[in-house]
mmCIF file with all atom_site columns, C-alpha atoms in Angstrom:
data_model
loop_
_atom_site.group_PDB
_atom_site.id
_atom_site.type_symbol
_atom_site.label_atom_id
_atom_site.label_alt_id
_atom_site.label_comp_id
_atom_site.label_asym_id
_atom_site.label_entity_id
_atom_site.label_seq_id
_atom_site.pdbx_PDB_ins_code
_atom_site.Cartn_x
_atom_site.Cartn_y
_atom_site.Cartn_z
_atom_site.occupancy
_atom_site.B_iso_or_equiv
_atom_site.pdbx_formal_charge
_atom_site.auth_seq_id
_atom_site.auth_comp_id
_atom_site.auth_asym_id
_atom_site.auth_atom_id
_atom_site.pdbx_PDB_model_num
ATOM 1   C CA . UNK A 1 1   ? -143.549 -90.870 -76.697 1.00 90.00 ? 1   UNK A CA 1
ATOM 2   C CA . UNK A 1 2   ? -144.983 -89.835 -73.235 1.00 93.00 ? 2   UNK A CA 1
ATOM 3   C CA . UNK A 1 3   ? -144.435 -86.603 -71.987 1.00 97.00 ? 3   UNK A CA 1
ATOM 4   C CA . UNK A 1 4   ? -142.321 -86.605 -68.712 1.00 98.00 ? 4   UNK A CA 1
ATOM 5   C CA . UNK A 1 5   ? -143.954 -87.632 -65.709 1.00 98.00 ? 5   UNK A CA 1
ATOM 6   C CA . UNK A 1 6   ? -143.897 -85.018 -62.713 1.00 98.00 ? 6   UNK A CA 1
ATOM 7   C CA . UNK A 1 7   ? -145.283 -85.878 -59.576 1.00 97.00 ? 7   UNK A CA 1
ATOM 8   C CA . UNK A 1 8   ? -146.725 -83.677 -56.857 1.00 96.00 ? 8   UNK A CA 1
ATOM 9   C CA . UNK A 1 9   ? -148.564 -85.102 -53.064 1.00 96.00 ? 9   UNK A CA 1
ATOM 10  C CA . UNK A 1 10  ? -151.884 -83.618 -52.933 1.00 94.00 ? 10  UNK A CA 1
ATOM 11  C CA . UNK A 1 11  ? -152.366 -81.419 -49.475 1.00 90.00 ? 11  UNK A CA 1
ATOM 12  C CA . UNK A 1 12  ? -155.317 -82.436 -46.970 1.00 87.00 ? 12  UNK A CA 1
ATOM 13  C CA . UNK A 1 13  ? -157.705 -79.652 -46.583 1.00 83.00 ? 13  UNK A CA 1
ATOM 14  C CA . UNK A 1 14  ? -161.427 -79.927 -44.232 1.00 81.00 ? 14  UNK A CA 1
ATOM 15  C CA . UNK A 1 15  ? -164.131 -78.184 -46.651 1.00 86.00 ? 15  UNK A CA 1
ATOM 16  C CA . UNK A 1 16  ? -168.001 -79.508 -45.524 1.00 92.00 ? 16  UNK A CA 1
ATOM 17  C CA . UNK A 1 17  ? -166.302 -81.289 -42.370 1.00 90.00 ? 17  UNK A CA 1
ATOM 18  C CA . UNK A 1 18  ? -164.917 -83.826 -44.985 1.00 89.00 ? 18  UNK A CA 1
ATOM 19  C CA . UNK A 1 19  ? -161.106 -83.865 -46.036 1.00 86.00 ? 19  UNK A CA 1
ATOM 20  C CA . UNK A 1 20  ? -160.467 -83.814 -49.312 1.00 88.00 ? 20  UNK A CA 1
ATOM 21  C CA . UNK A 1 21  ? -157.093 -83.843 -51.223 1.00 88.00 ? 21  UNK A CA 1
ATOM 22  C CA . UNK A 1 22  ? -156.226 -81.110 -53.116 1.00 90.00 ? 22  UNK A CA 1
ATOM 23  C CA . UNK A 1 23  ? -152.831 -79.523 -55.252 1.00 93.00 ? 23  UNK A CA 1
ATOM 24  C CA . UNK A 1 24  ? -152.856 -76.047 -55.919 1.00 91.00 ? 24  UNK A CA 1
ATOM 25  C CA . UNK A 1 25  ? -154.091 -75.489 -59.813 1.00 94.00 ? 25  UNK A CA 1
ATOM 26  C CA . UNK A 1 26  ? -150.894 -73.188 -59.931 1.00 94.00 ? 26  UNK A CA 1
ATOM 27  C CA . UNK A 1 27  ? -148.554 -75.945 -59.764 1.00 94.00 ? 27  UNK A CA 1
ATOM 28  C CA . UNK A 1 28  ? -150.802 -78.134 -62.024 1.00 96.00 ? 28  UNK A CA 1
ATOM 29  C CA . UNK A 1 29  ? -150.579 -75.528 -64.641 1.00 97.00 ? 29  UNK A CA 1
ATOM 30  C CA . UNK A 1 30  ? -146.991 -75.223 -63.920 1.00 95.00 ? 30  UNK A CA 1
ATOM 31  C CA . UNK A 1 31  ? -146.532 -78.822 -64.554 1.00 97.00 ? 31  UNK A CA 1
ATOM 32  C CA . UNK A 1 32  ? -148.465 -78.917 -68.390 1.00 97.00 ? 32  UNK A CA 1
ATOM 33  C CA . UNK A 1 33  ? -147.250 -75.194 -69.499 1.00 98.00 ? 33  UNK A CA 1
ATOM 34  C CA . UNK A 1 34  ? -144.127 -77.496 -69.873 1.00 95.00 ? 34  UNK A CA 1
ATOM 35  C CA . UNK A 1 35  ? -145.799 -79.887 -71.439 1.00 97.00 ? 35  UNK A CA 1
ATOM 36  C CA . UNK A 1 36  ? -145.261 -82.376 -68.705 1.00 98.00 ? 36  UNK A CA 1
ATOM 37  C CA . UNK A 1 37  ? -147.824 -84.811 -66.572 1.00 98.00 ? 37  UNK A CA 1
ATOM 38  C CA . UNK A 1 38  ? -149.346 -83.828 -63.350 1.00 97.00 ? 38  UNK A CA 1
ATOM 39  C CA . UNK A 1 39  ? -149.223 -86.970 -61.277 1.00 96.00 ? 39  UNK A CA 1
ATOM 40  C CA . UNK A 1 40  ? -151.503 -86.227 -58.044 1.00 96.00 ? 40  UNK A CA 1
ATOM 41  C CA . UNK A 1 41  ? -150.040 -88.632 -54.972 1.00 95.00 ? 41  UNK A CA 1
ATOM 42  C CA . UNK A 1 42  ? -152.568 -88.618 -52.625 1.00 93.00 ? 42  UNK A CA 1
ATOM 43  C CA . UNK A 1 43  ? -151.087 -87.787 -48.688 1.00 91.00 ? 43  UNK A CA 1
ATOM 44  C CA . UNK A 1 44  ? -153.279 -90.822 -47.251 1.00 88.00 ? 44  UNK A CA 1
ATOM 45  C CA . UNK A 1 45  ? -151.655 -93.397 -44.749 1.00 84.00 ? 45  UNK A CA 1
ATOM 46  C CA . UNK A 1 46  ? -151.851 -96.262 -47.180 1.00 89.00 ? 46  UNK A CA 1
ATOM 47  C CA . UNK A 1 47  ? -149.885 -94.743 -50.092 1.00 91.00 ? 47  UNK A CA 1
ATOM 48  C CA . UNK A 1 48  ? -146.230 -94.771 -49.057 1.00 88.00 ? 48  UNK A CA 1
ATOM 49  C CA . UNK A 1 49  ? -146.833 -98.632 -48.965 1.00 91.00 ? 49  UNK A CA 1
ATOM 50  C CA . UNK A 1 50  ? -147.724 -98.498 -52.811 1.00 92.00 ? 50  UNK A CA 1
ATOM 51  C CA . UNK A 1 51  ? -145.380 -95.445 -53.805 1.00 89.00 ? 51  UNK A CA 1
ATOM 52  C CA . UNK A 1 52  ? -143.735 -98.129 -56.611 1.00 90.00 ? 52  UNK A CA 1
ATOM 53  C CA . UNK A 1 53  ? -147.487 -97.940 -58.205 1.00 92.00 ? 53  UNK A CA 1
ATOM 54  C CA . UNK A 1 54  ? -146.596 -94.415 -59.192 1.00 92.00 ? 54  UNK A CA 1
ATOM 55  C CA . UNK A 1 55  ? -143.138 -94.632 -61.042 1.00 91.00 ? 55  UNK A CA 1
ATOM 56  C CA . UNK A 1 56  ? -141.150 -93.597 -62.966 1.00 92.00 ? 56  UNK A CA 1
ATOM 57  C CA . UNK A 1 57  ? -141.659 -90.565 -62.209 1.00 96.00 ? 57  UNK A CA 1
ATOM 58  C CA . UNK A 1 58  ? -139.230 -87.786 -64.738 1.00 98.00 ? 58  UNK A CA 1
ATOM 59  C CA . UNK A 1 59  ? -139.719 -85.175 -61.457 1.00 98.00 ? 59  UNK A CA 1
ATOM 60  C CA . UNK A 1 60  ? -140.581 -84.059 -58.425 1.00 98.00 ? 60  UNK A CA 1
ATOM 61  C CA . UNK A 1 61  ? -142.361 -80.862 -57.281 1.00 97.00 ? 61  UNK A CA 1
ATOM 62  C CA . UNK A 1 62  ? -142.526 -80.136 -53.341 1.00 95.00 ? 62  UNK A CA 1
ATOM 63  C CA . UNK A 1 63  ? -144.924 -77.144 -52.538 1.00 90.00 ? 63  UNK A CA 1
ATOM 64  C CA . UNK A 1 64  ? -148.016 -76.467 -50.243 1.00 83.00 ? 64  UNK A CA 1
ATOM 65  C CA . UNK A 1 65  ? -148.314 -77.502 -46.899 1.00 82.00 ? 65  UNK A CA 1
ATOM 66  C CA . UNK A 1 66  ? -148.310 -76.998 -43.024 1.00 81.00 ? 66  UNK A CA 1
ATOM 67  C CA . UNK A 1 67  ? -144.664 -77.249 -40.999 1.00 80.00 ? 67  UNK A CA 1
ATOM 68  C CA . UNK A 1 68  ? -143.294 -80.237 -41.185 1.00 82.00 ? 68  UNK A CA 1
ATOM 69  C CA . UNK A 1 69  ? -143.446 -82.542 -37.950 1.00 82.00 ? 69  UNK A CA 1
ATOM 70  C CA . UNK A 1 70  ? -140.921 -83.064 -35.366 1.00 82.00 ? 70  UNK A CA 1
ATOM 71  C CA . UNK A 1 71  ? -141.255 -86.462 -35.291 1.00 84.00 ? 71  UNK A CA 1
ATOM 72  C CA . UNK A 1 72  ? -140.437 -87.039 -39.232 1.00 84.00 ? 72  UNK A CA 1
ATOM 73  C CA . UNK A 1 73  ? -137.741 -84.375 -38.368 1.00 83.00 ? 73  UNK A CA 1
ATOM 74  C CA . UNK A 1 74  ? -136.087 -86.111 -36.209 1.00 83.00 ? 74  UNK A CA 1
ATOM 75  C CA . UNK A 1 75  ? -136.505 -89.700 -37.477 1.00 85.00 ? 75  UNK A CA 1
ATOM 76  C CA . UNK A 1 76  ? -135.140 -88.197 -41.283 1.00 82.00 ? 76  UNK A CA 1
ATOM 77  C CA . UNK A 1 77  ? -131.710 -86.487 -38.362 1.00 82.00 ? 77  UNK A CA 1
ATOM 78  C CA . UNK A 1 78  ? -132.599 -83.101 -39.073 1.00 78.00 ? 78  UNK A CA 1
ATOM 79  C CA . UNK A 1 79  ? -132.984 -80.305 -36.653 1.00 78.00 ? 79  UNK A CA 1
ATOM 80  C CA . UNK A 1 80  ? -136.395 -79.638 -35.054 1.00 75.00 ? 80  UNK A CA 1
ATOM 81  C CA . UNK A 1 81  ? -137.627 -75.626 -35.185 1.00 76.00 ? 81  UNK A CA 1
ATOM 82  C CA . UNK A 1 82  ? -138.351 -73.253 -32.213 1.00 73.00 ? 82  UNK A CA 1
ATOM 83  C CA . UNK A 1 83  ? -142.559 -73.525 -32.435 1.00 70.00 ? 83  UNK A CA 1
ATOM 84  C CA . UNK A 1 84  ? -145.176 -71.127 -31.910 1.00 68.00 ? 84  UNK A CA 1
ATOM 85  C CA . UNK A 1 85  ? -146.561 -71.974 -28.183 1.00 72.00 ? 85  UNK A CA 1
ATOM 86  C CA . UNK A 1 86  ? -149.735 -70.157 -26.446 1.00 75.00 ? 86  UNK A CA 1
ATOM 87  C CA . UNK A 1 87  ? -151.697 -67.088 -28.080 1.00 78.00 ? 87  UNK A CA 1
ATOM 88  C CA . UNK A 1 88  ? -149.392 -67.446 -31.214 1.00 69.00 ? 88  UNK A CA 1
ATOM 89  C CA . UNK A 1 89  ? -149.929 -71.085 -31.225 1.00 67.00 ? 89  UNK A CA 1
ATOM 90  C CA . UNK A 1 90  ? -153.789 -70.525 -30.997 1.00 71.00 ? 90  UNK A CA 1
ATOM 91  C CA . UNK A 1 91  ? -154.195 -67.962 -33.872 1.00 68.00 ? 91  UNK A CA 1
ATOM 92  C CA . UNK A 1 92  ? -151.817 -69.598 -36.455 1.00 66.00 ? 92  UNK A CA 1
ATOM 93  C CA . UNK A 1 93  ? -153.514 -72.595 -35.232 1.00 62.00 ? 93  UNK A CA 1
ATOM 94  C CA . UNK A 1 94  ? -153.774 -73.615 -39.325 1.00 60.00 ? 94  UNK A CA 1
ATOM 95  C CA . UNK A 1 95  ? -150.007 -73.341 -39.324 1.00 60.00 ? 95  UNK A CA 1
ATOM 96  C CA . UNK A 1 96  ? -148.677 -75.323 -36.360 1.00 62.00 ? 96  UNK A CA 1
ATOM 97  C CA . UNK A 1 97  ? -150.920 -78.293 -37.099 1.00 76.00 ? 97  UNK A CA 1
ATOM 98  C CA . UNK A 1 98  ? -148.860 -81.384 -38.974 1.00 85.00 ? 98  UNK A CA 1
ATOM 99  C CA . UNK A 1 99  ? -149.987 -83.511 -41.777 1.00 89.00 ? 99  UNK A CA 1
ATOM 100 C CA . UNK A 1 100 ? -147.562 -86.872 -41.204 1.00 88.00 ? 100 UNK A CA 1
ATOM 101 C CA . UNK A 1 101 ? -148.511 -88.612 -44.292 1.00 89.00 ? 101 UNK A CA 1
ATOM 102 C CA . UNK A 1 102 ? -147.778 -85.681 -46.538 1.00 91.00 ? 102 UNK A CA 1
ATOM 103 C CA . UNK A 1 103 ? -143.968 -85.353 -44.332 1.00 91.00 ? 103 UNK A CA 1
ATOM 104 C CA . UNK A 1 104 ? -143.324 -88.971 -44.938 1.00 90.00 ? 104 UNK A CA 1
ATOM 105 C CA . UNK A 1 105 ? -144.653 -89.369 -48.819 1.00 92.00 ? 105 UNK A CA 1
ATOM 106 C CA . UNK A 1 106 ? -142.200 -86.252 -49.688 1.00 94.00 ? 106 UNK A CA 1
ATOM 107 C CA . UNK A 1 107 ? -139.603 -87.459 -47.783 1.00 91.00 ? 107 UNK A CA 1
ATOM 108 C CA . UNK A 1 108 ? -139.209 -90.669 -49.210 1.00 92.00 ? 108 UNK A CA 1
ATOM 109 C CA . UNK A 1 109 ? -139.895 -89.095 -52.890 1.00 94.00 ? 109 UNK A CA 1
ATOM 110 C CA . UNK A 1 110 ? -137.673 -86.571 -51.799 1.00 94.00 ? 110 UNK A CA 1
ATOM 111 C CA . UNK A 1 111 ? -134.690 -89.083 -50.831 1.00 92.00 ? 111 UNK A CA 1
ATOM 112 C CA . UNK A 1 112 ? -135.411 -91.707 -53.734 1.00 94.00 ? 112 UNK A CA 1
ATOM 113 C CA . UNK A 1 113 ? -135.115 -88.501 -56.416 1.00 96.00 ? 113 UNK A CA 1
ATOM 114 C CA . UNK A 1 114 ? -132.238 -87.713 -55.478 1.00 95.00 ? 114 UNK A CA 1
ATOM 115 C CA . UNK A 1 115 ? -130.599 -90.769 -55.216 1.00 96.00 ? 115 UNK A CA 1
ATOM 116 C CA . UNK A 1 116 ? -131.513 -91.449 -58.974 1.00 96.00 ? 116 UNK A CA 1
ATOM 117 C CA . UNK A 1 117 ? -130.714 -87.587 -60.249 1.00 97.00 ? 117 UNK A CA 1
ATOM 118 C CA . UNK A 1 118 ? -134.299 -86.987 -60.725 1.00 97.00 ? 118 UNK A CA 1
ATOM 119 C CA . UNK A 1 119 ? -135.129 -83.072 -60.933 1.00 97.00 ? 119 UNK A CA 1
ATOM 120 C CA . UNK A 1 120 ? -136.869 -81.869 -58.229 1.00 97.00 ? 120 UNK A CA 1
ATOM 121 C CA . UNK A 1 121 ? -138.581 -78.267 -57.580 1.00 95.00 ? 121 UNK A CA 1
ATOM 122 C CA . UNK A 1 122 ? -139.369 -76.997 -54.451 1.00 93.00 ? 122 UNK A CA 1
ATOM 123 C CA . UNK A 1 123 ? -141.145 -74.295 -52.834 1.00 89.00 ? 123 UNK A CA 1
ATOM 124 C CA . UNK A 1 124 ? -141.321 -72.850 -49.410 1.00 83.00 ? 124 UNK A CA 1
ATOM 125 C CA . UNK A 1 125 ? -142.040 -75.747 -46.927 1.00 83.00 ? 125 UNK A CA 1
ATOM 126 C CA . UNK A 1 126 ? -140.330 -77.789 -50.622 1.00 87.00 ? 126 UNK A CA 1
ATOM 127 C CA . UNK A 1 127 ? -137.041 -75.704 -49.542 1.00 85.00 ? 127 UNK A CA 1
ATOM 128 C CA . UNK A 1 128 ? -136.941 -75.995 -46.172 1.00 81.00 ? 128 UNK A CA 1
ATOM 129 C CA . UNK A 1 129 ? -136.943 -80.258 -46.966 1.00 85.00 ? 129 UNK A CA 1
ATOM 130 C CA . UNK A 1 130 ? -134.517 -79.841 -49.237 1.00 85.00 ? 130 UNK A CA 1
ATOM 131 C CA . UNK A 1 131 ? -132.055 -78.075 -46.871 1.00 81.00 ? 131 UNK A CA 1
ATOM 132 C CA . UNK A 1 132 ? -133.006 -80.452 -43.987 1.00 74.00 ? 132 UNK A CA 1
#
């Protein structure tokens, strides 16, 4: 029998002026203290094309991440935040950046586990899709 399959998109990070993908070890400990699978999606452009490659996936675990962008907002009909603009803007800079590929993997994870009654988990940014 395989344990349950719980799957996580990794978050983009710059370390040596290279991006790498990364998902907080938190979460991946989270995941196997319950004696579940990690599955790692990585938040590149080509994966929501192959998203089949990873099911079936037993759940879903949203967490880590920048705000989510206006443009996935709005194309998913939900309402688009007041921002941070000027000196805010510039020293949360980290914050008001957006990652598309990680708002469109989630979202469509997001939409197809609930439409089969897959569990899903969320934190922070997690909850803020989830009430979107």
């Amino acid at each position: 029998v395989r344990p349950p399959r719980v799957l996580m998109v990794s978050r983009r990070h710059c370390r040596k002026n290279k991006f790498v993908d990364i998902v907080g070890e938190y979460h991946l400990d989270l995941v196997q203290e319950s004696k579940a699978a990690p599955i790692v999606i990585p938040r590149t452009v080509r994966t929501i094309s192959h998203l089949a490659e990873y099911l079936p996936m037993d759940g879903l675990i949203i967490a880590e991440g920048n705000d989510m962008s206006d443009d996935v907002l709005q194309k998913y009909g939900c309402a688009v935040p007041g921002r941070l603009e000027g000196e805010s803007a510039e020293k949360y800079a980290s914050d008001t950046e957006f990652d598309v590929s990680k708002d469109e993997l989630e979202f469509a994870l997001l939409q197809f586990a609930l439409s089969v009654g897959c569990p899903v988990l969320t934190f922070c940014r997690g909850c803020q899709m989830l009430n979107a």
